[in-house]
Amino acid sequence: YQRGFYPVGGGRIVVSIGPGGLRPLELLERGPRLSVTARAIVSGLPVSIGRREIAEIEKVLALDRSETVEEPAPRGPGNIVLIEVRSGSLTEVFVGFGQKGIPAERVARGAAEEADRYLRSSAPVGEHLADQLLVPLALAGGGAFVTSPLTDHSKTNLEVISKFLPVRFEVVEVPGGVRVEAKKA
């Protein structure tokens, strides 16, 4: 893989997928919390930016581990913070992208506050992952997950996917959020 940073870009990842179809996925419980880690990556910028981001994250979250990484072959200036919450059933990732004119602390705090909201909820699937899971569930013809209340973006995706694929989604309120289930139409 190769990291890419805005505005230059150039990120690359290669994935090999073997034969076989998709199977329904169920993410109904988070399981025990295993770890919360943070990584700040800087490219063509002072490493102190990453250190400031980690310090800001630590004001919001109790971290099990953190690191600041300096990109060895910068492809333009940029930075990113990644917060990983590992649980028994899945790993949820929260991201903050550095932007010109936005203080590093603000970027880090946004990602940390999103991770904190997730940790305070009981839902195993965060709001951005919920949106990304909809197409694979539809293609598999089934599956379910529990997430915090759906974003407007996720609600729109539910409608659009149902227009193109033979699937229907059921959304039911449960304690702490909603249960989204995909079924063959």
CSV table of N, CA and C in Angstrom, one decimal, residues 16-136:
chain,number,residue,atom,x,y,z
A,16,SER,N,-6.9,-8.6,-3.0
A,16,SER,CA,-7.2,-9.8,-3.7
A,16,SER,C,-8.4,-10.5,-3.1
A,17,ILE,N,-9.4,-10.8,-3.9
A,17,ILE,CA,-10.6,-11.4,-3.4
A,17,ILE,C,-10.8,-12.7,-4.1
A,18,GLY,N,-10.9,-13.8,-3.3
A,18,GLY,CA,-11.0,-15.1,-3.9
A,18,GLY,C,-12.4,-15.4,-4.4
A,19,PRO,N,-12.6,-16.5,-5.0
A,19,PRO,CA,-13.9,-16.9,-5.5
A,19,PRO,C,-14.9,-17.2,-4.3
A,20,GLY,N,-16.1,-17.1,-4.6
A,20,GLY,CA,-17.2,-17.3,-3.6
A,20,GLY,C,-18.0,-16.1,-3.5
A,21,GLY,N,-19.2,-16.3,-3.0
A,21,GLY,CA,-20.2,-15.2,-2.9
A,21,GLY,C,-20.1,-14.6,-1.5
A,22,LEU,N,-20.8,-13.5,-1.4
A,22,LEU,CA,-20.9,-12.8,-0.1
A,22,LEU,C,-21.9,-13.6,0.8
A,23,ARG,N,-21.6,-13.6,2.1
A,23,ARG,CA,-22.5,-14.2,3.1
A,23,ARG,C,-23.1,-13.1,3.9
A,24,PRO,N,-24.3,-13.3,4.4
A,24,PRO,CA,-24.9,-12.3,5.3
A,24,PRO,C,-24.0,-12.1,6.5
A,25,LEU,N,-23.9,-10.9,7.0
A,25,LEU,CA,-23.1,-10.5,8.1
A,25,LEU,C,-24.1,-10.0,9.2
A,26,GLU,N,-23.8,-10.4,10.5
A,26,GLU,CA,-24.5,-9.9,11.6
A,26,GLU,C,-23.6,-9.3,12.6
A,27,LEU,N,-23.8,-8.0,12.9
A,27,LEU,CA,-23.1,-7.3,14.0
A,27,LEU,C,-24.1,-6.7,14.9
A,28,LEU,N,-24.5,-7.5,15.9
A,28,LEU,CA,-25.6,-7.1,16.8
A,28,LEU,C,-25.1,-6.8,18.2
A,29,GLU,N,-23.9,-7.2,18.5
A,29,GLU,CA,-23.3,-6.9,19.8
A,29,GLU,C,-21.8,-6.5,19.6
A,30,ARG,N,-21.4,-5.6,20.4
A,30,ARG,CA,-20.0,-5.1,20.2
A,30,ARG,C,-19.0,-6.1,20.9
A,31,GLY,N,-19.4,-6.7,22.0
A,31,GLY,CA,-18.4,-7.5,22.7
A,31,GLY,C,-17.6,-6.7,23.6
A,32,PRO,N,-16.7,-7.3,24.4
A,32,PRO,CA,-15.9,-6.5,25.3
A,32,PRO,C,-14.9,-5.6,24.6
A,33,ARG,N,-14.7,-4.5,25.3
A,33,ARG,CA,-13.7,-3.5,24.7
A,33,ARG,C,-12.3,-4.1,25.0
A,34,LEU,N,-11.5,-4.2,23.9
A,34,LEU,CA,-10.2,-4.8,24.0
A,34,LEU,C,-9.1,-3.7,24.1
A,35,SER,N,-9.2,-2.6,23.2
A,35,SER,CA,-8.2,-1.6,23.3
A,35,SER,C,-8.7,-0.3,22.5
A,36,VAL,N,-8.1,0.8,22.9
A,36,VAL,CA,-8.3,2.1,22.1
A,36,VAL,C,-6.9,2.6,21.8
A,37,THR,N,-6.6,2.7,20.5
A,37,THR,CA,-5.3,3.2,20.2
A,37,THR,C,-5.5,4.4,19.2
A,38,ALA,N,-4.4,5.2,19.1
A,38,ALA,CA,-4.4,6.4,18.2
A,38,ALA,C,-3.1,6.5,17.5
A,39,ARG,N,-3.2,6.9,16.2
A,39,ARG,CA,-2.0,7.1,15.4
A,39,ARG,C,-2.1,8.4,14.7
A,40,ALA,N,-1.1,9.2,14.7
A,40,ALA,CA,-1.1,10.4,14.0
A,40,ALA,C,0.0,10.3,12.9
A,41,ILE,N,-0.3,10.5,11.7
A,41,ILE,CA,0.6,10.3,10.6
A,41,ILE,C,0.8,11.7,9.9
A,42,VAL,N,2.1,12.1,9.7
A,42,VAL,CA,2.4,13.4,9.1
A,42,VAL,C,3.2,13.1,7.9
A,43,SER,N,3.0,13.9,6.8
A,43,SER,CA,3.7,13.7,5.6
A,43,SER,C,4.2,15.1,5.1
A,44,GLY,N,5.5,15.3,5.1
A,44,GLY,CA,6.0,16.6,4.7
A,44,GLY,C,5.7,17.8,5.6
A,45,LEU,N,5.4,17.4,6.8
A,45,LEU,CA,5.1,18.5,7.8
A,45,LEU,C,5.9,18.1,9.1
A,46,PRO,N,6.0,19.1,10.0
A,46,PRO,CA,6.7,18.8,11.2
A,46,PRO,C,6.0,17.7,12.1
A,47,VAL,N,6.8,16.8,12.6
A,47,VAL,CA,6.3,15.7,13.4
A,47,VAL,C,5.6,16.3,14.7
A,48,SER,N,5.9,17.5,15.1
A,48,SER,CA,5.3,18.1,16.2
A,48,SER,C,3.7,18.2,16.0
A,49,ILE,N,3.3,18.3,14.8
A,49,ILE,CA,1.8,18.4,14.5
A,49,ILE,C,1.2,17.1,15.0
A,50,GLY,N,1.8,16.0,14.6
A,50,GLY,CA,1.2,14.7,15.1
A,50,GLY,C,1.2,14.6,16.6
A,51,ARG,N,2.3,15.0,17.2
A,51,ARG,CA,2.4,15.0,18.7
A,51,ARG,C,1.3,15.8,19.3
A,52,ARG,N,1.0,17.0,18.8
A,52,ARG,CA,-0.1,17.8,19.3
A,52,ARG,C,-1.4,17.1,19.1
A,53,GLU,N,-1.6,16.4,18.0
A,53,GLU,CA,-2.9,15.7,17.8
A,53,GLU,C,-3.1,14.6,18.8
A,54,ILE,N,-2.0,13.8,19.1
A,54,ILE,CA,-2.1,12.8,20.1
A,54,ILE,C,-2.4,13.4,21.4
A,55,ALA,N,-1.8,14.5,21.8
A,55,ALA,CA,-2.0,15.1,23.1
A,55,ALA,C,-3.5,15.5,23.2
A,56,GLU,N,-4.0,16.0,22.1
A,56,GLU,CA,-5.5,16.5,22.1
A,56,GLU,C,-6.4,15.3,22.3
A,57,ILE,N,-6.1,14.2,21.6
A,57,ILE,CA,-6.9,13.0,21.7
A,57,ILE,C,-6.9,12.4,23.1
A,58,GLU,N,-5.7,12.5,23.8
A,58,GLU,CA,-5.6,12.0,25.2
A,58,GLU,C,-6.4,12.8,26.2
A,59,LYS,N,-6.7,14.1,25.8
A,59,LYS,CA,-7.6,14.9,26.7
A,59,LYS,C,-9.0,14.3,26.7
A,60,VAL,N,-9.4,13.6,25.6
A,60,VAL,CA,-10.8,13.1,25.5
A,60,VAL,C,-10.9,11.6,25.8
A,61,LEU,N,-9.9,10.8,25.4
A,61,LEU,CA,-9.9,9.4,25.5
A,61,LEU,C,-8.8,8.8,26.3
A,62,ALA,N,-9.1,7.8,27.0
A,62,ALA,CA,-8.0,7.0,27.7
A,62,ALA,C,-7.5,6.0,26.7
A,63,LEU,N,-6.3,6.2,26.3
A,63,LEU,CA,-5.7,5.4,25.2
A,63,LEU,C,-4.8,4.3,25.8
A,64,ASP,N,-4.9,3.1,25.2
A,64,ASP,CA,-4.0,2.0,25.6
A,64,ASP,C,-2.6,2.1,24.9
A,65,ARG,N,-2.6,2.8,23.7
A,65,ARG,CA,-1.4,3.0,23.0
A,65,ARG,C,-1.6,4.1,22.0
A,66,SER,N,-0.5,4.8,21.8
A,66,SER,CA,-0.5,5.9,20.7
A,66,SER,C,0.9,6.0,20.1
A,67,GLU,N,0.9,6.5,18.9
A,67,GLU,CA,2.1,6.7,18.2
A,67,GLU,C,2.0,7.9,17.2
A,68,THR,N,3.1,8.5,16.9
A,68,THR,CA,3.2,9.5,15.9
A,68,THR,C,4.1,9.0,14.8
A,69,VAL,N,3.7,9.0,13.6
A,69,VAL,CA,4.4,8.4,12.5
A,69,VAL,C,4.7,9.5,11.4
A,70,GLU,N,6.0,9.5,11.0
A,70,GLU,CA,6.4,10.5,10.0
A,70,GLU,C,6.5,9.7,8.7
A,71,GLU,N,5.8,10.1,7.7
A,71,GLU,CA,5.8,9.4,6.4
A,71,GLU,C,7.2,9.4,5.8
A,72,PRO,N,7.8,8.2,5.6
A,72,PRO,CA,9.2,8.2,5.1
A,72,PRO,C,9.4,8.8,3.7
A,73,ALA,N,8.5,8.7,2.8
A,73,ALA,CA,8.6,9.2,1.5
A,73,ALA,C,7.4,10.1,1.2
A,74,PRO,N,7.5,11.4,1.7
A,74,PRO,CA,6.3,12.3,1.6
A,74,PRO,C,5.9,12.5,0.1
A,75,ARG,N,4.6,12.5,-0.1
A,75,ARG,CA,4.0,12.7,-1.4
A,75,ARG,C,3.2,14.0,-1.3
A,76,GLY,N,3.7,15.0,-0.6
A,76,GLY,CA,3.0,16.2,-0.4
A,76,GLY,C,2.7,16.4,1.0
A,77,PRO,N,2.5,17.6,1.4
A,77,PRO,CA,2.2,17.8,2.8
A,77,PRO,C,0.8,17.4,3.2
A,78,GLY,N,0.6,16.8,4.4
A,78,GLY,CA,-0.7,16.3,4.9
A,78,GLY,C,-0.6,15.6,6.2
A,79,ASN,N,-1.7,15.4,6.8
A,79,ASN,CA,-1.7,14.6,8.1
A,79,ASN,C,-3.0,14.0,8.3
A,80,ILE,N,-3.0,13.0,9.1
A,80,ILE,CA,-4.3,12.2,9.4
A,80,ILE,C,-4.1,11.7,10.8
A,81,VAL,N,-5.2,11.6,11.5
A,81,VAL,CA,-5.3,10.9,12.8
A,81,VAL,C,-6.2,9.7,12.7
A,82,LEU,N,-5.8,8.6,13.2
A,82,LEU,CA,-6.7,7.4,13.2
A,82,LEU,C,-6.8,6.9,14.6
A,83,ILE,N,-8.1,6.7,15.0
A,83,ILE,CA,-8.4,6.1,16.3
A,83,ILE,C,-9.1,4.8,16.1
A,84,GLU,N,-8.5,3.7,16.7
A,84,GLU,CA,-9.1,2.4,16.5
A,84,GLU,C,-9.6,1.9,17.9
A,85,VAL,N,-10.9,1.5,17.9
A,85,VAL,CA,-11.5,1.0,19.0
A,85,VAL,C,-11.7,-0.5,18.7
A,86,ARG,N,-11.0,-1.4,19.4
A,86,ARG,CA,-11.1,-2.8,19.1
A,86,ARG,C,-12.0,-3.4,20.2
A,87,SER,N,-12.9,-4.2,19.7
A,87,SER,CA,-13.9,-4.9,20.6
A,87,SER,C,-13.9,-6.3,20.2
A,88,GLY,N,-14.7,-7.1,21.0
A,88,GLY,CA,-14.7,-8.6,20.7
A,88,GLY,C,-15.3,-8.9,19.4
A,89,SER,N,-16.2,-8.1,18.8
A,89,SER,CA,-16.8,-8.5,17.5
A,89,SER,C,-16.3,-7.7,16.3
A,90,LEU,N,-15.6,-6.6,16.5
A,90,LEU,CA,-15.2,-5.7,15.4
A,90,LEU,C,-14.2,-4.7,15.9
A,91,THR,N,-13.6,-4.0,14.9
A,91,THR,CA,-12.8,-2.8,15.2
A,91,THR,C,-13.4,-1.7,14.4
A,92,GLU,N,-13.7,-0.6,15.1
A,92,GLU,CA,-14.3,0.6,14.6
A,92,GLU,C,-13.2,1.6,14.5
A,93,VAL,N,-13.1,2.3,13.3
A,93,VAL,CA,-12.0,3.3,13.1
A,93,VAL,C,-12.6,4.7,12.9
A,94,PHE,N,-12.0,5.7,13.6
A,94,PHE,CA,-12.4,7.1,13.5
A,94,PHE,C,-11.2,7.9,12.9
A,95,VAL,N,-11.5,8.8,12.0
A,95,VAL,CA,-10.5,9.4,11.2
A,95,VAL,C,-10.7,11.0,11.3
A,96,GLY,N,-9.5,11.6,11.4
A,96,GLY,CA,-9.5,13.1,11.3
A,96,GLY,C,-8.5,13.5,10.2
A,97,PHE,N,-8.9,14.2,9.2
A,97,PHE,CA,-8.0,14.6,8.1
A,97,PHE,C,-7.6,16.0,8.3
A,98,GLY,N,-6.3,16.2,8.3
A,98,GLY,CA,-5.7,17.6,8.4
A,98,GLY,C,-6.1,18.4,7.2
A,99,GLN,N,-6.4,19.7,7.5
A,99,GLN,CA,-6.8,20.6,6.4
A,99,GLN,C,-6.0,21.9,6.6
A,100,LYS,N,-5.6,22.5,5.5
A,100,LYS,CA,-4.9,23.7,5.6
A,100,LYS,C,-5.7,24.8,6.3
A,101,GLY,N,-5.1,25.4,7.2
A,101,GLY,CA,-5.8,26.5,8.0
A,101,GLY,C,-6.6,26.0,9.2
A,102,ILE,N,-6.7,24.7,9.4
A,102,ILE,CA,-7.5,24.1,10.5
A,102,ILE,C,-6.4,23.6,11.5
A,103,PRO,N,-6.5,24.1,12.8
A,103,PRO,CA,-5.5,23.7,13.7
A,103,PRO,C,-5.5,22.2,14.0
A,104,ALA,N,-4.3,21.6,14.2
A,104,ALA,CA,-4.2,20.1,14.4
A,104,ALA,C,-5.1,19.7,15.6
A,105,GLU,N,-5.1,20.5,16.6
A,105,GLU,CA,-5.9,20.2,17.8
A,105,GLU,C,-7.4,20.0,17.4
A,106,ARG,N,-7.9,20.8,16.5
A,106,ARG,CA,-9.3,20.8,16.1
A,106,ARG,C,-9.6,19.5,15.3
A,107,VAL,N,-8.7,19.1,14.4
A,107,VAL,CA,-8.8,17.9,13.7
A,107,VAL,C,-8.8,16.7,14.6
A,108,ALA,N,-7.9,16.6,15.6
A,108,ALA,CA,-7.8,15.5,16.5
A,108,ALA,C,-9.0,15.5,17.4
A,109,ARG,N,-9.5,16.6,17.9
A,109,ARG,CA,-10.6,16.7,18.8
A,109,ARG,C,-11.9,16.1,18.1
A,110,GLY,N,-12.1,16.5,16.9
A,110,GLY,CA,-13.2,16.0,16.2
A,110,GLY,C,-13.3,14.5,16.1
A,111,ALA,N,-12.2,13.9,15.8
A,111,ALA,CA,-12.1,12.4,15.7
A,111,ALA,C,-12.3,11.8,17.1
A,112,ALA,N,-11.6,12.4,18.1
A,112,ALA,CA,-11.7,11.9,19.5
A,112,ALA,C,-13.1,12.0,20.0
A,113,GLU,N,-13.8,13.1,19.7
A,113,GLU,CA,-15.2,13.2,20.2
A,113,GLU,C,-16.1,12.2,19.5
A,114,GLU,N,-15.9,11.9,18.2
A,114,GLU,CA,-16.7,10.9,17.6
A,114,GLU,C,-16.5,9.5,18.2
A,115,ALA,N,-15.2,9.2,18.5
A,115,ALA,CA,-14.9,8.0,19.1
A,115,ALA,C,-15.5,7.9,20.5
A,116,ASP,N,-15.5,9.0,21.2
A,116,ASP,CA,-16.0,9.0,22.6
A,116,ASP,C,-17.6,8.8,22.5
A,117,ARG,N,-18.3,9.4,21.6
A,117,ARG,CA,-19.7,9.1,21.4
A,117,ARG,C,-20.0,7.7,21.2
A,118,TYR,N,-19.2,7.1,20.3
A,118,TYR,CA,-19.3,5.6,20.0
A,118,TYR,C,-19.1,4.8,21.3
A,119,LEU,N,-18.0,5.1,22.0
A,119,LEU,CA,-17.7,4.3,23.2
A,119,LEU,C,-18.8,4.5,24.3
A,120,ARG,N,-19.5,5.6,24.3
A,120,ARG,CA,-20.6,5.8,25.3
A,120,ARG,C,-21.9,5.1,24.9
A,121,SER,N,-22.0,4.7,23.6
A,121,SER,CA,-23.2,4.0,23.2
A,121,SER,C,-22.9,2.5,23.3
A,122,SER,N,-24.0,1.8,23.1
A,122,SER,CA,-23.8,0.3,23.2
A,122,SER,C,-23.9,-0.3,21.8
A,123,ALA,N,-24.1,0.5,20.7
A,123,ALA,CA,-24.2,0.0,19.4
A,123,ALA,C,-22.8,-0.5,18.9
A,124,PRO,N,-22.7,-1.6,18.3
A,124,PRO,CA,-21.5,-2.1,17.8
A,124,PRO,C,-21.0,-1.4,16.5
A,125,VAL,N,-21.9,-0.8,15.7
A,125,VAL,CA,-21.5,-0.2,14.4
A,125,VAL,C,-21.7,1.3,14.5
A,126,GLY,N,-20.6,2.0,14.2
A,126,GLY,CA,-20.7,3.5,14.2
A,126,GLY,C,-21.4,4.0,13.0
A,127,GLU,N,-21.7,5.3,13.0
A,127,GLU,CA,-22.5,5.9,11.9
A,127,GLU,C,-21.9,5.8,10.5
A,128,HIS,N,-20.6,5.9,10.4
A,128,HIS,CA,-19.9,5.9,9.1
A,128,HIS,C,-19.8,4.4,8.6
A,129,LEU,N,-19.5,3.5,9.5
A,129,LEU,CA,-19.5,2.1,9.1
A,129,LEU,C,-20.9,1.6,8.7
A,130,ALA,N,-21.9,2.1,9.4
A,130,ALA,CA,-23.3,1.7,9.0
A,130,ALA,C,-23.6,2.0,7.6
A,131,ASP,N,-23.2,3.2,7.1
A,131,ASP,CA,-23.4,3.6,5.8
A,131,ASP,C,-22.6,2.7,4.8
A,132,GLN,N,-21.4,2.3,5.2
A,132,GLN,CA,-20.6,1.4,4.3
A,132,GLN,C,-21.1,0.0,4.2
A,133,LEU,N,-21.8,-0.5,5.2
A,133,LEU,CA,-22.2,-1.9,5.3
A,133,LEU,C,-23.5,-2.1,4.4
A,134,LEU,N,-24.2,-1.1,4.1
A,134,LEU,CA,-25.5,-1.3,3.4
A,134,LEU,C,-25.3,-2.0,2.1
A,135,VAL,N,-24.4,-1.7,1.2
A,135,VAL,CA,-24.2,-2.3,-0.1
A,135,VAL,C,-23.8,-3.8,0.1
A,136,PRO,N,-22.8,-4.1,0.9
A,136,PRO,CA,-22.4,-5.5,1.1
A,136,PRO,C,-23.6,-6.4,1.6
